[in-house]
Amino acid sequence: MPLTRDEKFVARLQRNSRVQVPVLIRWKNKLEPGEVLDVRVYDPETGEEERFYARLSLDGRFTVPRVVVEELELKPGDTLEITLYA
């Protein structure tokens, strides 16, 4: 079931360029593993943002593409503002 409205949250970039979607957002929107999400990643330190599609994994995470990580110069532990679009 796709998102019914946009969801915003703050997350840390984890090892292997992964981002955890909060459980409350997954429950509220009934997100299932394997769903494709329209994601915007904003780095408040540099003021840059990128938008891409990502697939939700079994553990509720998605991977930020390598091209985006290199473009925004992200490192594990960086705090990001994430927006999931409906």
PDB file with SEQRES, HELIX, SHEET and CRYST1 records, atoms N, CA, C and O in Angstrom:
SEQRES   1 A   86  MET PRO LEU THR ARG ASP GLU LYS PHE VAL ALA ARG LEU          
SEQRES   2 A   86  GLN ARG ASN SER ARG VAL GLN VAL PRO VAL LEU ILE ARG          
SEQRES   3 A   86  TRP LYS ASN LYS LEU GLU PRO GLY GLU VAL LEU ASP VAL          
SEQRES   4 A   86  ARG VAL TYR ASP PRO GLU THR GLY GLU GLU GLU ARG PHE          
SEQRES   5 A   86  TYR ALA ARG LEU SER LEU ASP GLY ARG PHE THR VAL PRO          
SEQRES   6 A   86  ARG VAL VAL VAL GLU GLU LEU GLU LEU LYS PRO GLY ASP          
SEQRES   7 A   86  THR LEU GLU ILE THR LEU TYR ALA                              
HELIX    1 AA1 ARG A   15  SER A   17  5                                   3    
HELIX    2 AA2 VAL A   23  LYS A   28  1                                   6    
HELIX    3 AA3 ARG A   66  LEU A   72  1                                   7    
SHEET    1 AA1 4 GLU A   7  ARG A  12  0                                        
SHEET    2 AA1 4 THR A  79  TYR A  85 -1                                        
SHEET    3 AA1 4 VAL A  36  ASP A  43 -1                                        
SHEET    4 AA1 4 GLU A  48  ARG A  55 -1                                        
SHEET    1 AA2 2 ARG A  18  GLN A  20  0                                        
SHEET    2 AA2 2 ARG A  61  THR A  63 -1                                        
CRYST1    1.000    1.000    1.000  90.00  90.00  90.00 P 1           1          
ATOM      1  N   MET A   1       0.850  -1.183   0.000  1.00  0.00           N  
ATOM      2  CA  MET A   1       0.000   0.000   0.000  1.00  0.00           C  
ATOM      3  C   MET A   1       0.890   1.239   0.000  1.00  0.00           C  
ATOM      4  O   MET A   1       1.736   1.382   0.883  1.00  0.00           O  
ATOM      5  N   PRO A   2       0.721   2.123  -0.954  1.00  0.00           N  
ATOM      6  CA  PRO A   2       1.593   3.302  -1.022  1.00  0.00           C  
ATOM      7  C   PRO A   2       1.271   4.327   0.060  1.00  0.00           C  
ATOM      8  O   PRO A   2       0.245   4.247   0.735  1.00  0.00           O  
ATOM      9  N   LEU A   3       2.156   5.270   0.201  1.00  0.00           N  
ATOM     10  CA  LEU A   3       1.955   6.358   1.162  1.00  0.00           C  
ATOM     11  C   LEU A   3       0.729   7.173   0.764  1.00  0.00           C  
ATOM     12  O   LEU A   3       0.473   7.387  -0.421  1.00  0.00           O  
ATOM     13  N   THR A   4      -0.026   7.627   1.765  1.00  0.00           N  
ATOM     14  CA  THR A   4      -1.192   8.457   1.496  1.00  0.00           C  
ATOM     15  C   THR A   4      -0.858   9.939   1.600  1.00  0.00           C  
ATOM     16  O   THR A   4      -1.589  10.781   1.079  1.00  0.00           O  
ATOM     17  N   ARG A   5       0.264  10.265   2.283  1.00  0.00           N  
ATOM     18  CA  ARG A   5       0.708  11.650   2.377  1.00  0.00           C  
ATOM     19  C   ARG A   5       2.213  11.663   2.573  1.00  0.00           C  
ATOM     20  O   ARG A   5       2.817  10.641   2.900  1.00  0.00           O  
ATOM     21  N   ASP A   6       2.812  12.820   2.371  1.00  0.00           N  
ATOM     22  CA  ASP A   6       4.266  12.950   2.532  1.00  0.00           C  
ATOM     23  C   ASP A   6       4.643  12.767   3.999  1.00  0.00           C  
ATOM     24  O   ASP A   6       3.919  13.200   4.895  1.00  0.00           O  
ATOM     25  N   GLU A   7       5.776  12.125   4.232  1.00  0.00           N  
ATOM     26  CA  GLU A   7       6.294  11.915   5.588  1.00  0.00           C  
ATOM     27  C   GLU A   7       7.708  12.469   5.660  1.00  0.00           C  
ATOM     28  O   GLU A   7       8.530  12.201   4.783  1.00  0.00           O  
ATOM     29  N   LYS A   8       7.995  13.252   6.721  1.00  0.00           N  
ATOM     30  CA  LYS A   8       9.330  13.814   6.942  1.00  0.00           C  
ATOM     31  C   LYS A   8       9.876  13.271   8.250  1.00  0.00           C  
ATOM     32  O   LYS A   8       9.138  13.108   9.222  1.00  0.00           O  
ATOM     33  N   PHE A   9      11.173  12.992   8.270  1.00  0.00           N  
ATOM     34  CA  PHE A   9      11.829  12.580   9.510  1.00  0.00           C  
ATOM     35  C   PHE A   9      13.323  12.837   9.393  1.00  0.00           C  
ATOM     36  O   PHE A   9      13.850  13.046   8.300  1.00  0.00           O  
ATOM     37  N   VAL A  10      13.993  12.819  10.533  1.00  0.00           N  
ATOM     38  CA  VAL A  10      15.435  13.018  10.597  1.00  0.00           C  
ATOM     39  C   VAL A  10      16.063  11.664  10.893  1.00  0.00           C  
ATOM     40  O   VAL A  10      15.578  10.921  11.746  1.00  0.00           O  
ATOM     41  N   ALA A  11      17.144  11.345  10.187  1.00  0.00           N  
ATOM     42  CA  ALA A  11      17.801  10.053  10.374  1.00  0.00           C  
ATOM     43  C   ALA A  11      19.302  10.207  10.216  1.00  0.00           C  
ATOM     44  O   ALA A  11      19.789  11.171   9.624  1.00  0.00           O  
ATOM     45  N   ARG A  12      20.018   9.244  10.755  1.00  0.00           N  
ATOM     46  CA  ARG A  12      21.466   9.186  10.561  1.00  0.00           C  
ATOM     47  C   ARG A  12      21.779   8.195   9.453  1.00  0.00           C  
ATOM     48  O   ARG A  12      21.130   7.157   9.322  1.00  0.00           O  
ATOM     49  N   LEU A  13      22.767   8.529   8.671  1.00  0.00           N  
ATOM     50  CA  LEU A  13      23.229   7.614   7.638  1.00  0.00           C  
ATOM     51  C   LEU A  13      24.007   6.502   8.328  1.00  0.00           C  
ATOM     52  O   LEU A  13      24.965   6.763   9.056  1.00  0.00           O  
ATOM     53  N   GLN A  14      23.594   5.273   8.097  1.00  0.00           N  
ATOM     54  CA  GLN A  14      24.229   4.132   8.730  1.00  0.00           C  
ATOM     55  C   GLN A  14      25.301   3.547   7.827  1.00  0.00           C  
ATOM     56  O   GLN A  14      25.534   4.042   6.724  1.00  0.00           O  
ATOM     57  N   ARG A  15      25.946   2.503   8.295  1.00  0.00           N  
ATOM     58  CA  ARG A  15      26.966   1.827   7.507  1.00  0.00           C  
ATOM     59  C   ARG A  15      26.361   1.315   6.204  1.00  0.00           C  
ATOM     60  O   ARG A  15      25.183   0.960   6.162  1.00  0.00           O  
ATOM     61  N   ASN A  16      27.144   1.278   5.165  1.00  0.00           N  
ATOM     62  CA  ASN A  16      26.730   0.855   3.822  1.00  0.00           C  
ATOM     63  C   ASN A  16      25.650   1.768   3.243  1.00  0.00           C  
ATOM     64  O   ASN A  16      24.827   1.319   2.445  1.00  0.00           O  
ATOM     65  N   SER A  17      25.643   3.028   3.630  1.00  0.00           N  
ATOM     66  CA  SER A  17      24.729   4.048   3.092  1.00  0.00           C  
ATOM     67  C   SER A  17      23.264   3.681   3.270  1.00  0.00           C  
ATOM     68  O   SER A  17      22.459   3.855   2.355  1.00  0.00           O  
ATOM     69  N   ARG A  18      22.919   3.174   4.445  1.00  0.00           N  
ATOM     70  CA  ARG A  18      21.555   2.760   4.717  1.00  0.00           C  
ATOM     71  C   ARG A  18      20.871   3.785   5.625  1.00  0.00           C  
ATOM     72  O   ARG A  18      21.522   4.456   6.427  1.00  0.00           O  
ATOM     73  N   VAL A  19      19.544   3.894   5.482  1.00  0.00           N  
ATOM     74  CA  VAL A  19      18.728   4.782   6.316  1.00  0.00           C  
ATOM     75  C   VAL A  19      17.565   3.970   6.855  1.00  0.00           C  
ATOM     76  O   VAL A  19      16.901   3.254   6.106  1.00  0.00           O  
ATOM     77  N   GLN A  20      17.317   4.080   8.161  1.00  0.00           N  
ATOM     78  CA  GLN A  20      16.226   3.366   8.821  1.00  0.00           C  
ATOM     79  C   GLN A  20      14.963   4.225   8.789  1.00  0.00           C  
ATOM     80  O   GLN A  20      14.989   5.382   9.208  1.00  0.00           O  
ATOM     81  N   VAL A  21      13.859   3.662   8.293  1.00  0.00           N  
ATOM     82  CA  VAL A  21      12.565   4.348   8.327  1.00  0.00           C  
ATOM     83  C   VAL A  21      11.945   4.059   9.686  1.00  0.00           C  
ATOM     84  O   VAL A  21      11.836   2.892  10.062  1.00  0.00           O  
ATOM     85  N   PRO A  22      11.533   5.080  10.440  1.00  0.00           N  
ATOM     86  CA  PRO A  22      10.968   4.850  11.776  1.00  0.00           C  
ATOM     87  C   PRO A  22       9.761   3.911  11.743  1.00  0.00           C  
ATOM     88  O   PRO A  22       8.971   3.914  10.800  1.00  0.00           O  
ATOM     89  N   VAL A  23       9.645   3.109  12.801  1.00  0.00           N  
ATOM     90  CA  VAL A  23       8.570   2.118  12.893  1.00  0.00           C  
ATOM     91  C   VAL A  23       7.204   2.788  12.832  1.00  0.00           C  
ATOM     92  O   VAL A  23       6.301   2.272  12.174  1.00  0.00           O  
ATOM     93  N   LEU A  24       7.035   3.909  13.490  1.00  0.00           N  
ATOM     94  CA  LEU A  24       5.743   4.591  13.494  1.00  0.00           C  
ATOM     95  C   LEU A  24       5.297   4.962  12.077  1.00  0.00           C  
ATOM     96  O   LEU A  24       4.122   4.817  11.737  1.00  0.00           O  
ATOM     97  N   ILE A  25       6.216   5.431  11.265  1.00  0.00           N  
ATOM     98  CA  ILE A  25       5.888   5.781   9.875  1.00  0.00           C  
ATOM     99  C   ILE A  25       5.542   4.523   9.085  1.00  0.00           C  
ATOM    100  O   ILE A  25       4.616   4.530   8.275  1.00  0.00           O  
ATOM    101  N   ARG A  26       6.292   3.438   9.324  1.00  0.00           N  
ATOM    102  CA  ARG A  26       5.989   2.184   8.618  1.00  0.00           C  
ATOM    103  C   ARG A  26       4.620   1.650   9.018  1.00  0.00           C  
ATOM    104  O   ARG A  26       3.867   1.188   8.161  1.00  0.00           O  
ATOM    105  N   TRP A  27       4.283   1.706  10.310  1.00  0.00           N  
ATOM    106  CA  TRP A  27       2.975   1.221  10.774  1.00  0.00           C  
ATOM    107  C   TRP A  27       1.848   2.106  10.280  1.00  0.00           C  
ATOM    108  O   TRP A  27       0.834   1.615   9.784  1.00  0.00           O  
ATOM    109  N   LYS A  28       2.025   3.408  10.415  1.00  0.00           N  
ATOM    110  CA  LYS A  28       0.971   4.364  10.053  1.00  0.00           C  
ATOM    111  C   LYS A  28       0.581   4.246   8.586  1.00  0.00           C  
ATOM    112  O   LYS A  28      -0.595   4.367   8.244  1.00  0.00           O  
ATOM    113  N   ASN A  29       1.567   4.009   7.715  1.00  0.00           N  
ATOM    114  CA  ASN A  29       1.323   3.934   6.280  1.00  0.00           C  
ATOM    115  C   ASN A  29       1.259   2.506   5.756  1.00  0.00           C  
ATOM    116  O   ASN A  29       1.131   2.285   4.551  1.00  0.00           O  
ATOM    117  N   LYS A  30       1.349   1.533   6.670  1.00  0.00           N  
ATOM    118  CA  LYS A  30       1.313   0.114   6.303  1.00  0.00           C  
ATOM    119  C   LYS A  30       2.316  -0.208   5.194  1.00  0.00           C  
ATOM    120  O   LYS A  30       1.983  -0.863   4.206  1.00  0.00           O  
ATOM    121  N   LEU A  31       3.548   0.267   5.381  1.00  0.00           N  
ATOM    122  CA  LEU A  31       4.600   0.013   4.402  1.00  0.00           C  
ATOM    123  C   LEU A  31       5.065  -1.434   4.512  1.00  0.00           C  
ATOM    124  O   LEU A  31       5.299  -1.944   5.608  1.00  0.00           O  
ATOM    125  N   GLU A  32       5.193  -2.076   3.376  1.00  0.00           N  
ATOM    126  CA  GLU A  32       5.623  -3.468   3.306  1.00  0.00           C  
ATOM    127  C   GLU A  32       7.028  -3.545   2.718  1.00  0.00           C  
ATOM    128  O   GLU A  32       7.416  -2.693   1.918  1.00  0.00           O  
ATOM    129  N   PRO A  33       7.793  -4.569   3.114  1.00  0.00           N  
ATOM    130  CA  PRO A  33       9.103  -4.760   2.480  1.00  0.00           C  
ATOM    131  C   PRO A  33       8.945  -4.939   0.974  1.00  0.00           C  
ATOM    132  O   PRO A  33       8.015  -5.597   0.509  1.00  0.00           O  
ATOM    133  N   GLY A  34       9.860  -4.349   0.227  1.00  0.00           N  
ATOM    134  CA  GLY A  34       9.819  -4.449  -1.226  1.00  0.00           C  
ATOM    135  C   GLY A  34       9.127  -3.281  -1.904  1.00  0.00           C  
ATOM    136  O   GLY A  34       9.204  -3.148  -3.125  1.00  0.00           O  
ATOM    137  N   GLU A  35       8.447  -2.427  -1.135  1.00  0.00           N  
ATOM    138  CA  GLU A  35       7.786  -1.269  -1.737  1.00  0.00           C  
ATOM    139  C   GLU A  35       8.827  -0.264  -2.220  1.00  0.00           C  
ATOM    140  O   GLU A  35       9.870  -0.078  -1.594  1.00  0.00           O  
ATOM    141  N   VAL A  36       8.525   0.373  -3.333  1.00  0.00           N  
ATOM    142  CA  VAL A  36       9.418   1.390  -3.889  1.00  0.00           C  
ATOM    143  C   VAL A  36       8.940   2.756  -3.402  1.00  0.00           C  
ATOM    144  O   VAL A  36       7.770   3.110  -3.542  1.00  0.00           O  
ATOM    145  N   LEU A  37       9.869   3.511  -2.829  1.00  0.00           N  
ATOM    146  CA  LEU A  37       9.556   4.814  -2.247  1.00  0.00           C  
ATOM    147  C   LEU A  37      10.226   5.920  -3.052  1.00  0.00           C  
ATOM    148  O   LEU A  37      11.329   5.743  -3.570  1.00  0.00           O  
ATOM    149  N   ASP A  38       9.548   7.063  -3.152  1.00  0.00           N  
ATOM    150  CA  ASP A  38      10.117   8.270  -3.742  1.00  0.00           C  
ATOM    151  C   ASP A  38      10.729   9.053  -2.583  1.00  0.00           C  
ATOM    152  O   ASP A  38      10.005   9.530  -1.709  1.00  0.00           O  
ATOM    153  N   VAL A  39      12.051   9.188  -2.569  1.00  0.00           N  
ATOM    154  CA  VAL A  39      12.774   9.712  -1.407  1.00  0.00           C  
ATOM    155  C   VAL A  39      13.522  10.979  -1.771  1.00  0.00           C  
ATOM    156  O   VAL A  39      14.098  11.089  -2.853  1.00  0.00           O  
ATOM    157  N   ARG A  40      13.504  11.948  -0.837  1.00  0.00           N  
ATOM    158  CA  ARG A  40      14.353  13.138  -0.953  1.00  0.00           C  
ATOM    159  C   ARG A  40      15.267  13.151   0.259  1.00  0.00           C  
ATOM    160  O   ARG A  40      14.806  13.035   1.395  1.00  0.00           O  
ATOM    161  N   VAL A  41      16.561  13.291   0.017  1.00  0.00           N  
ATOM    162  CA  VAL A  41      17.559  13.377   1.082  1.00  0.00           C  
ATOM    163  C   VAL A  41      18.120  14.784   1.071  1.00  0.00           C  
ATOM    164  O   VAL A  41      18.600  15.260   0.043  1.00  0.00           O  
ATOM    165  N   TYR A  42      18.060  15.457   2.227  1.00  0.00           N  
ATOM    166  CA  TYR A  42      18.568  16.817   2.369  1.00  0.00           C  
ATOM    167  C   TYR A  42      19.652  16.812   3.435  1.00  0.00           C  
ATOM    168  O   TYR A  42      19.434  16.332   4.548  1.00  0.00           O  
ATOM    169  N   ASP A  43      20.815  17.344   3.096  1.00  0.00           N  
ATOM    170  CA  ASP A  43      21.918  17.453   4.047  1.00  0.00           C  
ATOM    171  C   ASP A  43      21.947  18.880   4.585  1.00  0.00           C  
ATOM    172  O   ASP A  43      22.337  19.799   3.864  1.00  0.00           O  
ATOM    173  N   PRO A  44      21.536  19.084   5.851  1.00  0.00           N  
ATOM    174  CA  PRO A  44      21.476  20.450   6.383  1.00  0.00           C  
ATOM    175  C   PRO A  44      22.843  21.127   6.515  1.00  0.00           C  
ATOM    176  O   PRO A  44      22.916  22.356   6.533  1.00  0.00           O  
ATOM    177  N   GLU A  45      23.922  20.352   6.607  1.00  0.00           N  
ATOM    178  CA  GLU A  45      25.250  20.953   6.732  1.00  0.00           C  
ATOM    179  C   GLU A  45      25.671  21.668   5.458  1.00  0.00           C  
ATOM    180  O   GLU A  45      26.253  22.751   5.513  1.00  0.00           O  
ATOM    181  N   THR A  46      25.376  21.062   4.303  1.00  0.00           N  
ATOM    182  CA  THR A  46      25.790  21.652   3.037  1.00  0.00           C  
ATOM    183  C   THR A  46      24.644  22.361   2.325  1.00  0.00           C  
ATOM    184  O   THR A  46      24.881  23.179   1.436  1.00  0.00           O  
ATOM    185  N   GLY A  47      23.406  22.056   2.705  1.00  0.00           N  
ATOM    186  CA  GLY A  47      22.252  22.663   2.059  1.00  0.00           C  
ATOM    187  C   GLY A  47      21.899  22.017   0.728  1.00  0.00           C  
ATOM    188  O   GLY A  47      21.084  22.552  -0.025  1.00  0.00           O  
ATOM    189  N   GLU A  48      22.505  20.873   0.431  1.00  0.00           N  
ATOM    190  CA  GLU A  48      22.245  20.185  -0.836  1.00  0.00           C  
ATOM    191  C   GLU A  48      21.221  19.084  -0.631  1.00  0.00           C  
ATOM    192  O   GLU A  48      21.067  18.556   0.470  1.00  0.00           O  
ATOM    193  N   GLU A  49      20.517  18.743  -1.719  1.00  0.00           N  
ATOM    194  CA  GLU A  49      19.523  17.679  -1.643  1.00  0.00           C  
ATOM    195  C   GLU A  49      19.518  16.883  -2.938  1.00  0.00           C  
ATOM    196  O   GLU A  49      19.936  17.367  -3.989  1.00  0.00           O  
ATOM    197  N   GLU A  50      19.039  15.660  -2.836  1.00  0.00           N  
ATOM    198  CA  GLU A  50      18.896  14.773  -3.992  1.00  0.00           C  
ATOM    199  C   GLU A  50      17.597  14.003  -3.834  1.00  0.00           C  
ATOM    200  O   GLU A  50      17.141  13.759  -2.717  1.00  0.00           O  
ATOM    201  N   ARG A  51      17.005  13.621  -4.958  1.00  0.00           N  
ATOM    202  CA  ARG A  51      15.765  12.864  -4.948  1.00  0.00           C  
ATOM    203  C   ARG A  51      15.964  11.596  -5.777  1.00  0.00           C  
ATOM    204  O   ARG A  51      16.563  11.643  -6.851  1.00  0.00           O  
ATOM    205  N   PHE A  52      15.459  10.460  -5.278  1.00  0.00           N  
ATOM    206  CA  PHE A  52      15.654   9.178  -5.949  1.00  0.00           C  
ATOM    207  C   PHE A  52      14.575   8.200  -5.486  1.00  0.00           C  
ATOM    208  O   PHE A  52      13.807   8.486  -4.568  1.00  0.00           O  
ATOM    209  N   TYR A  53      14.536   7.049  -6.140  1.00  0.00           N  
ATOM    210  CA  TYR A  53      13.637   5.967  -5.745  1.00  0.00           C  
ATOM    211  C   TYR A  53      14.441   4.935  -4.976  1.00  0.00           C  
ATOM    212  O   TYR A  53      15.601   4.670  -5.291  1.00  0.00           O  
ATOM    213  N   ALA A  54      13.804   4.350  -3.952  1.00  0.00           N  
ATOM    214  CA  ALA A  54      14.476   3.334  -3.141  1.00  0.00           C  
ATOM    215  C   ALA A  54      13.482   2.244  -2.771  1.00  0.00           C  
ATOM    216  O   ALA A  54      12.286   2.491  -2.623  1.00  0.00           O  
ATOM    217  N   ARG A  55      14.004   1.037  -2.625  1.00  0.00           N  
ATOM    218  CA  ARG A  55      13.167  -0.095  -2.242  1.00  0.00           C  
ATOM    219  C   ARG A  55      13.354  -0.378  -0.756  1.00  0.00           C  
ATOM    220  O   ARG A  55      14.483  -0.442  -0.270  1.00  0.00           O  
ATOM    221  N   LEU A  56      12.251  -0.547  -0.039  1.00  0.00           N  
ATOM    222  CA  LEU A  56      12.275  -0.828   1.391  1.00  0.00           C  
ATOM    223  C   LEU A  56      12.669  -2.282   1.608  1.00  0.00           C  
ATOM    224  O   LEU A  56      12.086  -3.179   0.999  1.00  0.00           O  
ATOM    225  N   SER A  57      13.653  -2.524   2.471  1.00  0.00           N  
ATOM    226  CA  SER A  57      14.106  -3.889   2.731  1.00  0.00           C  
ATOM    227  C   SER A  57      13.301  -4.509   3.871  1.00  0.00           C  
ATOM    228  O   SER A  57      12.441  -3.854   4.460  1.00  0.00           O  
ATOM    229  N   LEU A  58      13.581  -5.763   4.175  1.00  0.00           N  
ATOM    230  CA  LEU A  58      12.846  -6.495   5.221  1.00  0.00           C  
ATOM    231  C   LEU A  58      12.984  -5.844   6.595  1.00  0.00           C  
ATOM    232  O   LEU A  58      12.055  -5.903   7.400  1.00  0.00           O  
ATOM    233  N   ASP A  59      14.127  -5.229   6.870  1.00  0.00           N  
ATOM    234  CA  ASP A  59      14.362  -4.624   8.181  1.00  0.00           C  
ATOM    235  C   ASP A  59      13.944  -3.155   8.258  1.00  0.00           C  
ATOM    236  O   ASP A  59      14.252  -2.484   9.243  1.00  0.00           O  
ATOM    237  N   GLY A  60      13.247  -2.641   7.237  1.00  0.00           N  
ATOM    238  CA  GLY A  60      12.740  -1.273   7.280  1.00  0.00           C  
ATOM    239  C   GLY A  60      13.754  -0.216   6.881  1.00  0.00           C  
ATOM    240  O   GLY A  60      13.585   0.961   7.200  1.00  0.00           O  
ATOM    241  N   ARG A  61      14.792  -0.621   6.194  1.00  0.00           N  
ATOM    242  CA  ARG A  61      15.810   0.324   5.743  1.00  0.00           C  
ATOM    243  C   ARG A  61      15.778   0.426   4.224  1.00  0.00           C  
ATOM    244  O   ARG A  61      15.216  -0.427   3.537  1.00  0.00           O  
ATOM    245  N   PHE A  62      16.394   1.490   3.719  1.00  0.00           N  
ATOM    246  CA  PHE A  62      16.644   1.599   2.290  1.00  0.00           C  
ATOM    247  C   PHE A  62      18.068   2.101   2.103  1.00  0.00           C  
ATOM    248  O   PHE A  62      18.648   2.719   2.996  1.00  0.00           O  
ATOM    249  N   THR A  63      18.618   1.825   0.933  1.00  0.00           N  
ATOM    250  CA  THR A  63      19.994   2.206   0.631  1.00  0.00           C  
ATOM    251  C   THR A  63      20.008   3.473  -0.212  1.00  0.00           C  
ATOM    252  O   THR A  63      19.278   3.591  -1.197  1.00  0.00           O  
ATOM    253  N   VAL A  64      20.843   4.409   0.189  1.00  0.00           N  
ATOM    254  CA  VAL A  64      21.050   5.626  -0.590  1.00  0.00           C  
ATOM    255  C   VAL A  64      22.034   5.267  -1.707  1.00  0.00           C  
ATOM    256  O   VAL A  64      23.106   4.733  -1.422  1.00  0.00           O  
ATOM    257  N   PRO A  65      21.698   5.546  -2.965  1.00  0.00           N  
ATOM    258  CA  PRO A  65      22.590   5.179  -4.075  1.00  0.00           C  
ATOM    259  C   PRO A  65      23.976   5.807  -3.943  1.00  0.00           C  
ATOM    260  O   PRO A  65      24.132   6.912  -3.422  1.00  0.00           O  
ATOM    261  N   ARG A  66      24.962   5.084  -4.422  1.00  0.00           N  
ATOM    262  CA  ARG A  66      26.353   5.525  -4.325  1.00  0.00           C  
ATOM    263  C   ARG A  66      26.566   6.878  -4.995  1.00  0.00           C  
ATOM    264  O   ARG A  66      27.329   7.704  -4.495  1.00  0.00           O  
ATOM    265  N   VAL A  67      25.900   7.108  -6.116  1.00  0.00           N  
ATOM    266  CA  VAL A  67      26.036   8.385  -6.824  1.00  0.00           C  
ATOM    267  C   VAL A  67      25.588   9.542  -5.927  1.00  0.00           C  
ATOM    268  O   VAL A  67      26.229  10.593  -5.903  1.00  0.00           O  
ATOM    269  N   VAL A  68      24.490   9.350  -5.188  1.00  0.00           N  
ATOM    270  CA  VAL A  68      23.978  10.388  -4.286  1.00  0.00           C  
ATOM    271  C   VAL A  68      24.942  10.603  -3.130  1.00  0.00           C  
ATOM    272  O   VAL A  68      25.211  11.741  -2.746  1.00  0.00           O  
ATOM    273  N   VAL A  69      25.465   9.511  -2.572  1.00  0.00           N  
ATOM    274  CA  VAL A  69      26.420   9.622  -1.458  1.00  0.00           C  
ATOM    275  C   VAL A  69      27.653  10.405  -1.895  1.00  0.00           C  
ATOM    276  O   VAL A  69      28.143  11.257  -1.153  1.00  0.00           O  
ATOM    277  N   GLU A  70      28.152  10.122  -3.083  1.00  0.00           N  
ATOM    278  CA  GLU A  70      29.332  10.841  -3.577  1.00  0.00           C  
ATOM    279  C   GLU A  70      29.008  12.296  -3.898  1.00  0.00           C  
ATOM    280  O   GLU A  70      29.811  13.187  -3.620  1.00  0.00           O  
ATOM    281  N   GLU A  71      27.839  12.539  -4.479  1.00  0.00           N  
ATOM    282  CA  GLU A  71      27.436  13.908  -4.841  1.00  0.00           C  
ATOM    283  C   GLU A  71      27.302  14.806  -3.606  1.00  0.00           C  
ATOM    284  O   GLU A  71      27.745  15.955  -3.612  1.00  0.00           O  
ATOM    285  N   LEU A  72      26.684  14.264  -2.543  1.00  0.00           N  
ATOM    286  CA  LEU A  72      26.475  15.042  -1.322  1.00  0.00           C  
ATOM    287  C   LEU A  72      27.639  14.922  -0.341  1.00  0.00           C  
ATOM    288  O   LEU A  72      27.651  15.582   0.698  1.00  0.00           O  
ATOM    289  N   GLU A  73      28.622  14.075  -0.675  1.00  0.00           N  
ATOM    290  CA  GLU A  73      29.793  13.840   0.185  1.00  0.00           C  
ATOM    291  C   GLU A  73      29.357  13.388   1.579  1.00  0.00           C  
ATOM    292  O   GLU A  73      29.781  13.958   2.584  1.00  0.00           O  
ATOM    293  N   LEU A  74      28.515  12.369   1.630  1.00  0.00           N  
ATOM    294  CA  LEU A  74      27.988  11.853   2.891  1.00  0.00           C  
ATOM    295  C   LEU A  74      28.926  10.812   3.480  1.00  0.00           C  
ATOM    296  O   LEU A  74      29.623  10.094   2.763  1.00  0.00           O  
ATOM    297  N   LYS A  75      28.924  10.750   4.824  1.00  0.00           N  
ATOM    298  CA  LYS A  75      29.699   9.758   5.554  1.00  0.00           C  
ATOM    299  C   LYS A  75      28.779   9.101   6.579  1.00  0.00           C  
ATOM    300  O   LYS A  75      27.817   9.728   7.023  1.00  0.00           O  
ATOM    301  N   PRO A  76      29.051   7.847   6.966  1.00  0.00           N  
ATOM    302  CA  PRO A  76      28.237   7.221   8.010  1.00  0.00           C  
ATOM    303  C   PRO A  76      28.223   8.081   9.271  1.00  0.00           C  
ATOM    304  O   PRO A  76      29.260   8.571   9.716  1.00  0.00           O  
ATOM    305  N   GLY A  77      27.043   8.253   9.831  1.00  0.00           N  
ATOM    306  CA  GLY A  77      26.883   9.082  11.027  1.00  0.00           C  
ATOM    307  C   GLY A  77      26.348  10.467  10.721  1.00  0.00           C  
ATOM    308  O   GLY A  77      25.941  11.174  11.643  1.00  0.00           O  
ATOM    309  N   ASP A  78      26.331  10.882   9.461  1.00  0.00           N  
ATOM    310  CA  ASP A  78      25.795  12.188   9.101  1.00  0.00           C  
ATOM    311  C   ASP A  78      24.283  12.216   9.352  1.00  0.00           C  
ATOM    312  O   ASP A  78      23.584  11.237   9.093  1.00  0.00           O  
ATOM    313  N   THR A  79      23.795  13.338   9.854  1.00  0.00           N  
ATOM    314  CA  THR A  79      22.365  13.515  10.085  1.00  0.00           C  
ATOM    315  C   THR A  79      21.731  14.096   8.837  1.00  0.00           C  
ATOM    316  O   THR A  79      22.212  15.079   8.274  1.00  0.00           O  
ATOM    317  N   LEU A  80      20.629  13.465   8.410  1.00  0.00           N  
ATOM    318  CA  LEU A  80      19.942  13.862   7.181  1.00  0.00           C  
ATOM    319  C   LEU A  80      18.477  14.108   7.457  1.00  0.00           C  
ATOM    320  O   LEU A  80      17.897  13.516   8.368  1.00  0.00           O  
ATOM    321  N   GLU A  81      17.876  14.991   6.662  1.00  0.00           N  
ATOM    322  CA  GLU A  81      16.429  15.169   6.683  1.00  0.00           C  
ATOM    323  C   GLU A  81      15.874  14.377   5.502  1.00  0.00           C  
ATOM    324  O   GLU A  81      16.248  14.616   4.354  1.00  0.00           O  
ATOM    325  N   ILE A  82      14.986  13.439   5.790  1.00  0.00           N  
ATOM    326  CA  ILE A  82      14.436  12.545   4.789  1.00  0.00           C  
ATOM    327  C   ILE A  82      12.967  12.881   4.581  1.00  0.00           C  
ATOM    328  O   ILE A  82      12.237  13.102   5.547  1.00  0.00           O  
ATOM    329  N   THR A  83      12.531  12.922   3.332  1.00  0.00           N  
ATOM    330  CA  THR A  83      11.122  13.091   2.986  1.00  0.00           C  
ATOM    331  C   THR A  83      10.723  11.939   2.078  1.00  0.00           C  
ATOM    332  O   THR A  83      11.366  11.678   1.061  1.00  0.00           O  
ATOM    333  N   LEU A  84       9.642  11.250   2.465  1.00  0.00           N  
ATOM    334  CA  LEU A  84       9.067  10.202   1.646  1.00  0.00           C  
ATOM    335  C   LEU A  84       7.820  10.790   0.999  1.00  0.00           C  
ATOM    336  O   LEU A  84       6.929  11.279   1.694  1.00  0.00           O  
ATOM    337  N   TYR A  85       7.754  10.744  -0.330  1.00  0.00           N  
ATOM    338  CA  TYR A  85       6.638  11.356  -1.044  1.00  0.00           C  
ATOM    339  C   TYR A  85       5.561  10.335  -1.376  1.00  0.00           C  
ATOM    340  O   TYR A  85       5.840   9.169  -1.652  1.00  0.00           O  
ATOM    341  N   ALA A  86       4.313  10.815  -1.340  1.00  0.00           N  
ATOM    342  CA  ALA A  86       3.172   9.956  -1.657  1.00  0.00           C  
ATOM    343  C   ALA A  86       3.107   9.695  -3.144  1.00  0.00           C  
ATOM    344  O   ALA A  86       2.211   8.990  -3.608  1.00  0.00           O  
TER     345      ALA A  86                                                      
END                                                                             
